[in-house]
XYZ file of C-alpha atoms in Angstrom:
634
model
C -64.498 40.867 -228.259
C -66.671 41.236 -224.926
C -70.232 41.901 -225.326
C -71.445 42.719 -222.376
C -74.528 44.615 -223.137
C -77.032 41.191 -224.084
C -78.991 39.483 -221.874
C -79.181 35.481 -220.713
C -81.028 33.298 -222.540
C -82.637 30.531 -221.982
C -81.570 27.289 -223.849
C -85.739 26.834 -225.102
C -85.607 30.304 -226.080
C -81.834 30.288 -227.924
C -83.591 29.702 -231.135
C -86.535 31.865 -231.321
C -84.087 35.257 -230.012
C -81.587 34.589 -232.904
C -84.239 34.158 -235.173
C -85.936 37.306 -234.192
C -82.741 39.159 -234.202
C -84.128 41.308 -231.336
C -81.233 43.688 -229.404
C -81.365 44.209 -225.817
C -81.416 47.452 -224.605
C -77.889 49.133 -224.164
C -77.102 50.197 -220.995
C -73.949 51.689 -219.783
C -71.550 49.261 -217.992
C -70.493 49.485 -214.620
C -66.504 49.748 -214.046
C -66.037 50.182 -210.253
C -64.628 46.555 -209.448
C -62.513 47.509 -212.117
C -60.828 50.285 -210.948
C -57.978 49.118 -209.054
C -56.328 48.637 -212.704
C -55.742 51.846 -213.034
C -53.828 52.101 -210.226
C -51.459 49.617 -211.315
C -51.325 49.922 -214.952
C -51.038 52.811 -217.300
C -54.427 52.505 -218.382
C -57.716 54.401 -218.093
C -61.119 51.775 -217.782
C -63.866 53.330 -220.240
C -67.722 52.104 -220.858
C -70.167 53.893 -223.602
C -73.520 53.499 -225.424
C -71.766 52.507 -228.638
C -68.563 50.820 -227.954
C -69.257 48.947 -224.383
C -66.598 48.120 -222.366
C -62.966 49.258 -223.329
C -59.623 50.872 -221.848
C -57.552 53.491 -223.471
C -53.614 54.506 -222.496
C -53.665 57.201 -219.386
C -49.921 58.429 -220.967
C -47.775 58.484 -223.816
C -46.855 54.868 -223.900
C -43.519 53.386 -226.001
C -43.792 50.126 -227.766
C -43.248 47.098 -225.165
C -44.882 49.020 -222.344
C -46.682 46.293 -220.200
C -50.492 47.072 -219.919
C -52.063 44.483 -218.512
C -51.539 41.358 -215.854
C -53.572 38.944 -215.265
C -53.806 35.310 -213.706
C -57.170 33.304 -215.099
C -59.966 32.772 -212.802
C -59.602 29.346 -214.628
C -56.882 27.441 -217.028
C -56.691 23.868 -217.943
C -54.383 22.153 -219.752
C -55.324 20.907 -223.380
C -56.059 17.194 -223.444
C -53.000 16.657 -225.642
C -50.682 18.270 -223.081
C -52.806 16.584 -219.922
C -49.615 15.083 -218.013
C -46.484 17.531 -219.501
C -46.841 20.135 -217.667
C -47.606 21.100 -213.734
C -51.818 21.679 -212.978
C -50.985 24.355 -210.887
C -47.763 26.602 -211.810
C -47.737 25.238 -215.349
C -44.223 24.348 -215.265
C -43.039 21.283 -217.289
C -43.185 17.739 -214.952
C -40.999 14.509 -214.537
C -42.587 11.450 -215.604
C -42.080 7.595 -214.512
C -42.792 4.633 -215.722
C -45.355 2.239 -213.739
C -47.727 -0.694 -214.164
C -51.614 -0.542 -213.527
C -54.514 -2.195 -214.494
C -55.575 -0.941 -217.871
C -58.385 1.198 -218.724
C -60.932 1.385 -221.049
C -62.533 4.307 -223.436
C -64.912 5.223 -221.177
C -62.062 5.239 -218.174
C -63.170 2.246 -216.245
C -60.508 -0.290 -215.078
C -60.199 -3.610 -216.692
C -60.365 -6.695 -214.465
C -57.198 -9.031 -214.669
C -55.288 -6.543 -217.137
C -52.505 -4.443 -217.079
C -50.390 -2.370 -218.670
C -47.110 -0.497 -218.332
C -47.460 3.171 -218.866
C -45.940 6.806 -218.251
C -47.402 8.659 -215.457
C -46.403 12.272 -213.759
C -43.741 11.837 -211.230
C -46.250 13.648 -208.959
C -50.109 13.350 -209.443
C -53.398 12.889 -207.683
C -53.605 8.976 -206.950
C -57.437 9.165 -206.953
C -58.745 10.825 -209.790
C -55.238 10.178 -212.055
C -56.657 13.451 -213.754
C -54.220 15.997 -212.137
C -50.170 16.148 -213.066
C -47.625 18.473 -210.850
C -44.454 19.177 -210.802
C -43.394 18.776 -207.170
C -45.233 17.653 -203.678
C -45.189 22.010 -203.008
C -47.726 22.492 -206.604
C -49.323 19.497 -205.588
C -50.422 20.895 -202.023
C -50.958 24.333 -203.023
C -53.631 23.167 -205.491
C -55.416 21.052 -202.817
C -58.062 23.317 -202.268
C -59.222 24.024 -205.385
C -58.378 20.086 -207.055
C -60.274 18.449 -203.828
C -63.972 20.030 -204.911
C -63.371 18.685 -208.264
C -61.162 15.289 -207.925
C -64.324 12.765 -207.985
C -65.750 14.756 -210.720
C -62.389 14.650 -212.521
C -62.402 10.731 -211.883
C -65.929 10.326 -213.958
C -65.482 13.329 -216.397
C -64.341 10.596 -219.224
C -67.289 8.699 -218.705
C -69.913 11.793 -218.559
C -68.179 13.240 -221.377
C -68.715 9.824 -223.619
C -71.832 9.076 -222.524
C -73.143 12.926 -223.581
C -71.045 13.491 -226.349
C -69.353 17.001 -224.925
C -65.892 18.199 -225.009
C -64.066 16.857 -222.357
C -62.308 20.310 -221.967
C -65.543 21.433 -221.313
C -66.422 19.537 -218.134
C -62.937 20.162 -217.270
C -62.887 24.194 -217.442
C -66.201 24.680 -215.621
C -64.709 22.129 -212.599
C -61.676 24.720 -212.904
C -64.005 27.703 -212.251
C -65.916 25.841 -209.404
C -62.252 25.646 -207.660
C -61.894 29.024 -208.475
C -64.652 29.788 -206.703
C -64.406 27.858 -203.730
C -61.179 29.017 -203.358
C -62.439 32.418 -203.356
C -64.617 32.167 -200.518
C -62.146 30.766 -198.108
C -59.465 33.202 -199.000
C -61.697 36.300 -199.447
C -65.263 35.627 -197.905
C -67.837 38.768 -198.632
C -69.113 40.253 -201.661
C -67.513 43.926 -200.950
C -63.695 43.159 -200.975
C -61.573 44.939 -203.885
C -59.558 42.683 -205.307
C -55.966 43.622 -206.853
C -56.135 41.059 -209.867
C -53.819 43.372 -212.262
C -49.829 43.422 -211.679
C -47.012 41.995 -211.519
C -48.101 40.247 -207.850
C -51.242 39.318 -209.470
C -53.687 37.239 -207.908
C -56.048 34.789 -210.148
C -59.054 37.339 -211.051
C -62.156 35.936 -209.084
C -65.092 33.858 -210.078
C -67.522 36.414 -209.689
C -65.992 38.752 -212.192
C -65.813 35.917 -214.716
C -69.643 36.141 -214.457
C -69.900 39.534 -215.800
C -68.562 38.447 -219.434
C -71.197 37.387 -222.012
C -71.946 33.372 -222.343
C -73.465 34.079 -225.812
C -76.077 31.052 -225.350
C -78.664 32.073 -228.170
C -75.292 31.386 -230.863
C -75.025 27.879 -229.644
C -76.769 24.776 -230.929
C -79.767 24.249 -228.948
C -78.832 20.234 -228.817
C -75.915 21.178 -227.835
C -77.157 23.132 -224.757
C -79.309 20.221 -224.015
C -76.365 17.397 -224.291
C -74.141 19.639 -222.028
C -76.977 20.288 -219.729
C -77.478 16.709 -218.982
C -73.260 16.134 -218.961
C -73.128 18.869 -215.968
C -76.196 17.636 -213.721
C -74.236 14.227 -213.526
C -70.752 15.971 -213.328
C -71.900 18.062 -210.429
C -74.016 15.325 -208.098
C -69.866 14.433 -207.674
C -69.163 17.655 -206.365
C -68.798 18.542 -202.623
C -72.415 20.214 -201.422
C -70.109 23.450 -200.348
C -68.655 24.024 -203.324
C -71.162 23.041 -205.956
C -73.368 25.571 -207.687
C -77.108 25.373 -209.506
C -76.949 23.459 -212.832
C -78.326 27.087 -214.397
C -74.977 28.791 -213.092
C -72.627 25.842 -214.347
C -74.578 25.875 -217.700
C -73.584 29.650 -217.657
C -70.452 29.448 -216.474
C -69.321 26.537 -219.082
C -70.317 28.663 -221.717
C -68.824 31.700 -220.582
C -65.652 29.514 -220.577
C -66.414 28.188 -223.761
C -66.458 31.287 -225.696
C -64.400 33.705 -223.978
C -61.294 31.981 -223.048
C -57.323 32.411 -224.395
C -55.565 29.997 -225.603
C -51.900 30.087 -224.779
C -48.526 28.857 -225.211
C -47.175 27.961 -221.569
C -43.499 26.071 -221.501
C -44.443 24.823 -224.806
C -47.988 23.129 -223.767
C -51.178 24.232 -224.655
C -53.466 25.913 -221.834
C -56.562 27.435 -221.702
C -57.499 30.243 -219.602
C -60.567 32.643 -218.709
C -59.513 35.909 -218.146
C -61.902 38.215 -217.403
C -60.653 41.343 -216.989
C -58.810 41.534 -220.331
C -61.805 39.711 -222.359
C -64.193 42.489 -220.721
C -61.879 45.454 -221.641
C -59.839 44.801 -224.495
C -61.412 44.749 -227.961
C -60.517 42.755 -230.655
C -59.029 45.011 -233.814
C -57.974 43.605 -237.155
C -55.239 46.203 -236.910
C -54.518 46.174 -233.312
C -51.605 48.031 -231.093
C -51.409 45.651 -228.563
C -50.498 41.807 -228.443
C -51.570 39.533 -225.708
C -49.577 36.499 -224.909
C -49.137 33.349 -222.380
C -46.301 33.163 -220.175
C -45.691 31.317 -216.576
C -48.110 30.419 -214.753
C -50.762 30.860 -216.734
C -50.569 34.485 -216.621
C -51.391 36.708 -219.658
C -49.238 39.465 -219.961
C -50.530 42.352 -222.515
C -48.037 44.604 -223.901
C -48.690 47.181 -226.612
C -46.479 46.538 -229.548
C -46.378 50.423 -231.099
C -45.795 53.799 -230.136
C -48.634 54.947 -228.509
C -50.260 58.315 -227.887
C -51.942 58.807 -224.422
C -55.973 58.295 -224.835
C -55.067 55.823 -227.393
C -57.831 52.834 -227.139
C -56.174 49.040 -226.607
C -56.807 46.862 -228.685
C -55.343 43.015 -229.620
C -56.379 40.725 -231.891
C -58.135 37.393 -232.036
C -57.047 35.840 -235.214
C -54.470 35.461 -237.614
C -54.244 39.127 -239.153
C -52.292 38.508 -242.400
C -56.092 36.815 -244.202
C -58.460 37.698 -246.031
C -61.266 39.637 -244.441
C -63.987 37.474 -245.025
C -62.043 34.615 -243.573
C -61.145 37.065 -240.785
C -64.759 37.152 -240.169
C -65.751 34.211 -240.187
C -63.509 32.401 -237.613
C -64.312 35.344 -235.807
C -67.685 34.461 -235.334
C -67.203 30.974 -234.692
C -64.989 31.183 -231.916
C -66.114 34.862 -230.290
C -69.613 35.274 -231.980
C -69.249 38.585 -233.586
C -69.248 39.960 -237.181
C -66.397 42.325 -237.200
C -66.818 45.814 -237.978
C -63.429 47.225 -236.729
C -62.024 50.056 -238.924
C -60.003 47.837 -241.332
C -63.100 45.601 -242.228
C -65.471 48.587 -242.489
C -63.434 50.405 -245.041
C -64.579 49.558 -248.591
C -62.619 46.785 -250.023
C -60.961 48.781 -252.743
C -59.110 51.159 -250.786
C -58.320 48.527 -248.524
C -54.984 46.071 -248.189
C -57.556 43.349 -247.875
C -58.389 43.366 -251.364
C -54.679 41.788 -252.012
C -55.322 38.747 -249.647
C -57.603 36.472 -251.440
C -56.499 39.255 -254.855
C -57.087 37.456 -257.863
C -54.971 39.562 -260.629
C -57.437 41.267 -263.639
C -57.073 38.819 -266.695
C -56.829 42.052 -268.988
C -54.450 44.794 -267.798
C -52.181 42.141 -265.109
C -52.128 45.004 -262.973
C -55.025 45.613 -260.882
C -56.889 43.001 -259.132
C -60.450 42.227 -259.151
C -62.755 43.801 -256.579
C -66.057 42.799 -255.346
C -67.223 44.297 -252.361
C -67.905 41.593 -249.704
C -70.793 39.710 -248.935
C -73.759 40.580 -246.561
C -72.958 40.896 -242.665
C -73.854 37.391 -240.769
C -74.915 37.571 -237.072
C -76.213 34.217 -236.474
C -74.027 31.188 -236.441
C -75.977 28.444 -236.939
C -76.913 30.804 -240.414
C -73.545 30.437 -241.609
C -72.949 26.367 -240.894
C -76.486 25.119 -242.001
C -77.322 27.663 -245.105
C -73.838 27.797 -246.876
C -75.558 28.222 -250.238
C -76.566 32.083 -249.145
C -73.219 33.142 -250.403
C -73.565 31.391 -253.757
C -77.113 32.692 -254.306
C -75.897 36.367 -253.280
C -73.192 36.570 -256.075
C -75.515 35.212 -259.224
C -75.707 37.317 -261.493
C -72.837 39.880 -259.802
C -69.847 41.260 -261.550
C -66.245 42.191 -259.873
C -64.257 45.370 -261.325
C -60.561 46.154 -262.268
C -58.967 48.612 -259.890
C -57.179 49.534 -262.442
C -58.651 49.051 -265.998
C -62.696 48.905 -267.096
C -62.276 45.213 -267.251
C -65.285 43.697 -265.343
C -65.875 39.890 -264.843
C -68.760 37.941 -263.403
C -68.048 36.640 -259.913
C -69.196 33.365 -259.981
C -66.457 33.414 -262.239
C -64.006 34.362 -259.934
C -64.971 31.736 -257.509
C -64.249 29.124 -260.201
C -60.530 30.792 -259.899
C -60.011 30.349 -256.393
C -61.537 27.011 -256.011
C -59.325 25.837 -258.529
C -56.633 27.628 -256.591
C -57.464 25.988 -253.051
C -57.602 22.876 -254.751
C -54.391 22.711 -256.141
C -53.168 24.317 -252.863
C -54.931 21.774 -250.722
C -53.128 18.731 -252.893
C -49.859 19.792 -251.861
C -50.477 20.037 -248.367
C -52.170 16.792 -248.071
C -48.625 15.782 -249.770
C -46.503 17.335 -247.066
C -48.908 15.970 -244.437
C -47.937 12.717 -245.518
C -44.393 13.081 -244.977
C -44.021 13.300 -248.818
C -41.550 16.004 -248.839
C -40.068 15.775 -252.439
C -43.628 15.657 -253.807
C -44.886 18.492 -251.737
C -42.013 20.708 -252.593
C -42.403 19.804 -256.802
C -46.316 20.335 -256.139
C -45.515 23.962 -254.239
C -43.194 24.716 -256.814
C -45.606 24.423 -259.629
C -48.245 25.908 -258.030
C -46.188 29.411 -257.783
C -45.547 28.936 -261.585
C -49.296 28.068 -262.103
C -50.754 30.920 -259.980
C -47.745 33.922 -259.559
C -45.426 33.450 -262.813
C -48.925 33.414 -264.533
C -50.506 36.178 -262.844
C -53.471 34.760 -261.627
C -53.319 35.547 -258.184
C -51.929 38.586 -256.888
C -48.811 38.670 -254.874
C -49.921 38.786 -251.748
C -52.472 36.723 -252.096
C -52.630 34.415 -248.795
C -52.551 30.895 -250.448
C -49.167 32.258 -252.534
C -47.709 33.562 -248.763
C -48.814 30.663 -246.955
C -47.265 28.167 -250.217
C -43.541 30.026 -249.296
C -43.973 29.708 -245.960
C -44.482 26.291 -246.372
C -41.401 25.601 -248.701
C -39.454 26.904 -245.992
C -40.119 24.131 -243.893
C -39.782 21.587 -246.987
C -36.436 22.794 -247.964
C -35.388 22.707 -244.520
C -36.026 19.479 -244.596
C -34.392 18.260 -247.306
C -31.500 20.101 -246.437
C -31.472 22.738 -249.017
C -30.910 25.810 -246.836
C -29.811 28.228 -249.268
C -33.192 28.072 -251.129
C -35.141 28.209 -247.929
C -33.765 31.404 -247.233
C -34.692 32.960 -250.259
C -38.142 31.637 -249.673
C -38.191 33.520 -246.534
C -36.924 36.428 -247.793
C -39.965 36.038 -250.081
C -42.426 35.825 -246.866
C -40.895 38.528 -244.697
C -40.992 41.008 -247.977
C -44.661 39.987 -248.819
C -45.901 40.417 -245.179
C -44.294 43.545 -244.438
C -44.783 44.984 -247.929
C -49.141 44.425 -247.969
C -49.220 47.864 -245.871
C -51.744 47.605 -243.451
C -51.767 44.028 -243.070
C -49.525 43.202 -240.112
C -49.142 46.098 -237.422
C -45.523 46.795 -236.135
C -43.292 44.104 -234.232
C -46.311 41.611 -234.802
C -45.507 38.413 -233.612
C -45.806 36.037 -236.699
C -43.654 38.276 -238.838
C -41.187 38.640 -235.812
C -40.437 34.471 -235.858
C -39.897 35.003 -239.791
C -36.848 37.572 -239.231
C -35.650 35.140 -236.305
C -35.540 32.111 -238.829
C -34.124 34.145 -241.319
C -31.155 35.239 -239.311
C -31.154 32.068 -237.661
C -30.195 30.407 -240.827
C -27.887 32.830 -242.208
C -26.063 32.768 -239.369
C -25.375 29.180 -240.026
C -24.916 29.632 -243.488
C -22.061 32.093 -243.233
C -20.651 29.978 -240.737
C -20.676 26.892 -242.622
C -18.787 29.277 -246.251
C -16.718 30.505 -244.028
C -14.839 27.469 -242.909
C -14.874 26.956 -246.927
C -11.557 29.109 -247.083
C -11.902 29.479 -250.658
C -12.786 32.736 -252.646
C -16.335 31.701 -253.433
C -16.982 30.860 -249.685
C -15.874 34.051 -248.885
C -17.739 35.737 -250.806
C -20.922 34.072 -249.552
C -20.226 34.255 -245.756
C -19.998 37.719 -246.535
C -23.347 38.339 -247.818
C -24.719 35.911 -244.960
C -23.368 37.516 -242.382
C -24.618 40.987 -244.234
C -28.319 39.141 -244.136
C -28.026 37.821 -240.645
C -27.937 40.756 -238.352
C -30.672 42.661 -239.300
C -33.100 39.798 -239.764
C -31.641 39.056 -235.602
C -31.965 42.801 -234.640
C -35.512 43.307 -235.956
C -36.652 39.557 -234.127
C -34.936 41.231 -230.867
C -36.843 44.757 -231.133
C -40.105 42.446 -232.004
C -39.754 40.119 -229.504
C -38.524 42.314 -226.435
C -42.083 44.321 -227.437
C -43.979 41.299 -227.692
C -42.783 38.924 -224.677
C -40.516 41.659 -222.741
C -36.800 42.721 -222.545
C -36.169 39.704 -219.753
C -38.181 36.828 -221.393
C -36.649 33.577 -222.768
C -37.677 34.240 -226.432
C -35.887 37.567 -226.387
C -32.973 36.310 -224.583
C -33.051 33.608 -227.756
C -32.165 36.503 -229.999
C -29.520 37.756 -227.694
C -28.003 34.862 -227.738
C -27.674 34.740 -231.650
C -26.922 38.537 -231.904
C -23.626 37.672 -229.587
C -22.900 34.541 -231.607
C -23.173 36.626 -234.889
C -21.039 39.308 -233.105
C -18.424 36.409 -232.294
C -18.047 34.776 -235.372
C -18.333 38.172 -237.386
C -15.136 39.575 -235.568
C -13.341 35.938 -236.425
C -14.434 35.998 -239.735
C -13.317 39.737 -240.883
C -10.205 39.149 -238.621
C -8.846 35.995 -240.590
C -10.557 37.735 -243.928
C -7.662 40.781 -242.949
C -4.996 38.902 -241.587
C -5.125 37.432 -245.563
C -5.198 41.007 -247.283
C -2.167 42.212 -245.081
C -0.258 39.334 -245.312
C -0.450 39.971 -249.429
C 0.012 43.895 -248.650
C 3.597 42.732 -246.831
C 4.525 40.436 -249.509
C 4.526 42.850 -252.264
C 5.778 45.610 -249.849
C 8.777 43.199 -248.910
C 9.295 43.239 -252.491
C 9.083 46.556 -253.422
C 11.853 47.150 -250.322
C 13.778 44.566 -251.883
C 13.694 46.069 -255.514
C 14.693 49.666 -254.164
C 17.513 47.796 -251.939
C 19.261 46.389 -255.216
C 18.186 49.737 -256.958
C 20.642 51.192 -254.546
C 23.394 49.063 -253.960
C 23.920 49.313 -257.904
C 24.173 52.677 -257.789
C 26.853 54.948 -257.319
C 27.350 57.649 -254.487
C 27.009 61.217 -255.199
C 29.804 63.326 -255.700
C 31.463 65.608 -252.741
C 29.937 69.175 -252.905
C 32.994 71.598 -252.074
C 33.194 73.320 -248.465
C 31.748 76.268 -247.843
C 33.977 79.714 -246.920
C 32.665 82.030 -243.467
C 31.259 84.029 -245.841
C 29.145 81.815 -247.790
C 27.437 80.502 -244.083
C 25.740 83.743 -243.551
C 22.192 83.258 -242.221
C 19.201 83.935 -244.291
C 17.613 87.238 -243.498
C 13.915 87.455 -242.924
C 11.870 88.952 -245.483
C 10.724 91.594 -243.428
């Protein structure tokens, strides 16, 4: 969520402004640079007193309609995916194997010492920090990756010797390439600038500037440590291209708390996009879904029917969770206690109350509601005083939604604690790569907590256990039970109304396993050729196609009609089509070949019937006056 409304703050005065809780002064944004996306998109740019920036739908929009394009004023790749994929188009890269002298922690070379290791077939010789897929990427990023290269070469170092995030120093060197690369290609402060799409451009530094860097929520140490990393970091950037150690502070913070994380060919990339982080708001029960694809491009596409004047909205965490948790990871990764419709409704006429639902030890039918806890604004609140919560429920008491049954909640906590325990000892199993264990553990903990009715249903830790045991079964080869596991998810998901909004992504790759598998089952009884295996490929093959038709609807919404993930589905959709036809053709080739057996021997029966009998007798000739014709009956 973009808040756009609050001013700077100093790093002396973080402390003292969150501690004061004191607002700033609403004032209503200014959306002229923005404009252009109207132009190009089927979308309306909006700014008010209460809800800040946001865009609504200028038409009657079906689901999969493409909203938004954008290219990031800045995307790295994640440390874990540094040399996989291309620095510039963010397509995958060859690799070769070289010697070189080995390196240290801290990235300095080792006298005398070498070491064989896997490098990018193409990457920048002096700074070794920048991977690309061909010699083209390679000299199209030039202008941006020669501000930064020295930098790059020290950023290991800086970021040891301050204890930051490497990523950080690396995104804010990615913005001051951005930005340098802006003024050669567009000098001047008055240009309009088409940054929406599908010729996008990479939206410009400047605008990147207008999103919040929500300084007073982070650790003033912090601040300090990360000041001291960038004053080294940018005496190793070029004099026309660096900026004042007040702007990179800002601008690494911006970064730090407004960027995307995608899913680009498979790698992990991070990306500032400003446009969409200014203008779309985050909804726990969103219409829209935003998602990474070439290029480091996000692409926003709305994923329901939509009426025109309809506000956008996507989300920024996992949806299918209980609200609290909602909240809370909320506000440590966008700073912001969410008050969007769903988690403003009171908890008992909400679908929430079924996440973390713990079922009413009296009636087993209603769960146990407690309305949630006090709204948190300040961070630093919420990591150092993690006792507020306990003190705040002493002496509280949570009510059956459907009997008079009331029970402390301190009480209730003991439940769930218990509950995440258990649930936490099986997954520390399957992290091991102790797959039999983990599966007996998961097993027993559905008997424990669902056969016994302790938690409800659709309680997360239950959904989250199945989904799970899908991926143990797997393993262990037993597919038939992981199916009915995922039946299990996909009904649970879908059935908590309100928790997942139409097409939504997760749910979408649950139908796509689901028919994946069945697929494969009925393949596999088919070739059985026995009555049994029949019989199952039949109900397989009755499972597989709709699971495959509602991934394809889902996923042609989500990543569009052309994309590889929907073309996935296609793929499997013919394949089911194929062996389908095959399948019901040898099926009926069997039932007529048995219908022309016993017809063969009924002909054969009536052919002896009349051989064995004798011929009828001669009827006499009829006389001229017998043949009359009939007359009519008129």
């Amino acid at each position: 969520m973009a808040a756009t409304t609050e001013p700077t703050v100093d790093a002396h005065e973080g402390a003292t402004q969150a501690s004061k809780k004191k607002k700033a002064k609403k004032v209503v944004a200014d959306n002229s640079r923005y404009l252009g996306a109207e132009t190009v998109m089927p979308i309306l740019v909006k700014s008010s007193h209460a809800k800040g920036r946001y865009v609504v739908s200028s038409k009657d929009l079906s689901a999969g309609t493409l909203v938004t394009v954008e290219k990031a004023s800045g995307a790295i790749v994640r440390n874990q995916s540094f040399v996989n994929i291309c620095h510039h188009c963010f397509k995958p890269v060859a690799s070769k194997t070289q010697t070189r002298t080995k390196v240290d922690e801290q990235g300095n070379e080792v006298a005398g010492q070498t070491e064989r290791v896997t490098v990018p077939a193409h990457s920048c010789d002096k700074c070794k920090m920048a991977a690309y897929c061909s010699e083209g990427c390679q000299k199209a990023h030039a202008l941006e990756h020669d501000v930064q290269c020295d930098a790059l070469a020290k950023s290991n170092a800086i970021a040891a010797e301050h204890r930051v995030p490497l990523e950080h120093l690396r995104s804010l060197l990615a913005l001051i390439g951005r930005r340098f690369a802006d003024d050669k290609n567009m000098p001047g402060e008055g240009v309009h600038y088409k940054y929406s799409g599908q010729d996008a451009r990479p939206t410009p530094y400047s605008h990147a500037l207008d999103l919040n860097p929500n300084r007073h929520y982070l650790d003033r140490n912090a601040i300090k440590s990360m000041q001291q990393a960038l004053k080294d970091l940018l005496a190793l950037v070029p004099e026309a291209a660096r900026i004042s150690l007040p702007e990179a502070v800002e601008a690494a913070c911006i970064f730090n708390t407004n960027h995307h994380s995608l899913v680009v060919n498979g790698q992990q990339v991070l990306g500032l996009f400003p446009f969409s982080s200014l203008y779309f708001q985050h909804s726990c029960n969103p219409n829209c879904m935003y998602v990474g694809e070439t290029d480091a491009t996000l692409f926003i596409r709305t994923m329901t029917d939509l009426a025109a004047n309809t506000e956008l909205t996507i989300p920024y965490v996992e949806l299918y969770q209980p609200r609290e948790q909602r909240r809370r990871d909320l506000l440590m990764t966008r700073h912001f206690w969410c008050k969007c419709r769903r988690c403003s409704t009171l908890l008992s006429n909400s679908v929430d109350r079924l996440m973390d639902g713990i079922q009413c030890t009296e009636c087993k039918r209603g769960v146990m509601i407690f309305e949630e806890t006090k709204e948190v604004q300040d961070i630093n609140e919420l990591i150092t005083d993690m006792s507020a919560l306990d003190q705040e429920i002493q002496g509280k008491f949570a009510e059956c939604e459907a009997c008079p049954a009331k029970i402390e909640v301190t009480k209730l906590v003991d439940v769930l604690k218990a509950a995440i325990t258990d649930y936490s000892e099986a997954h520390i199993a399957l992290q091991r790569g102790e797959v039999t264990r983990a599966r007996q553990l998961m097993e027993q903990y559905l008997r424990n907590y669902e056969d016994k009715q302790v938690l409800n249903p659709y309680n997360t830790y239950l959904v989250n256990t199945y989904i799970s045991l899908i991926q143990v079964c797997s393993q262990l080869g037993e597919v038939d039970r992981a199916i009915r596991y995922n039946a299990i998810v996909i009904e649970r998901m879908e059935g908590a109304q309100g928790a997942t909004p139409e097409n939504y992504p997760r749910v979408a790759e649950y139908h796509m396993s689901m028919g994946d598998m069945c697929l494969k089952q009925a393949k596999l009884k088919a070739a059985n050729q026995t009555p049994a295996g029949r019989s199952m490929a039949r109900k397989y093959f009755k499972d597989a196609k709709p699971a495959l038709e509602k991934a394809f609807k889902a996923r042609t919404a989500i990543y569009g009609k052309d994309s590889p993930r929907a073309y996935e589905v296609k793929r499997l959709l013919d394949e089911y089509k194929k062996e389908h036809d095959e399948f019901v053709k040898t099926t009926e080739k069997k039932k007529i070949s048995k219908k022309q057996v016993a017809a063969a021997a009924a002909a054969a029966t009536a052919a002896t019937a009349a051989a064995n009998t004798p011929p009828p007798a001669a009827m006499p000739a009829q006389t001229p006056a017998q043949q009359q014709p009939a007359t009519s009956a008129a």
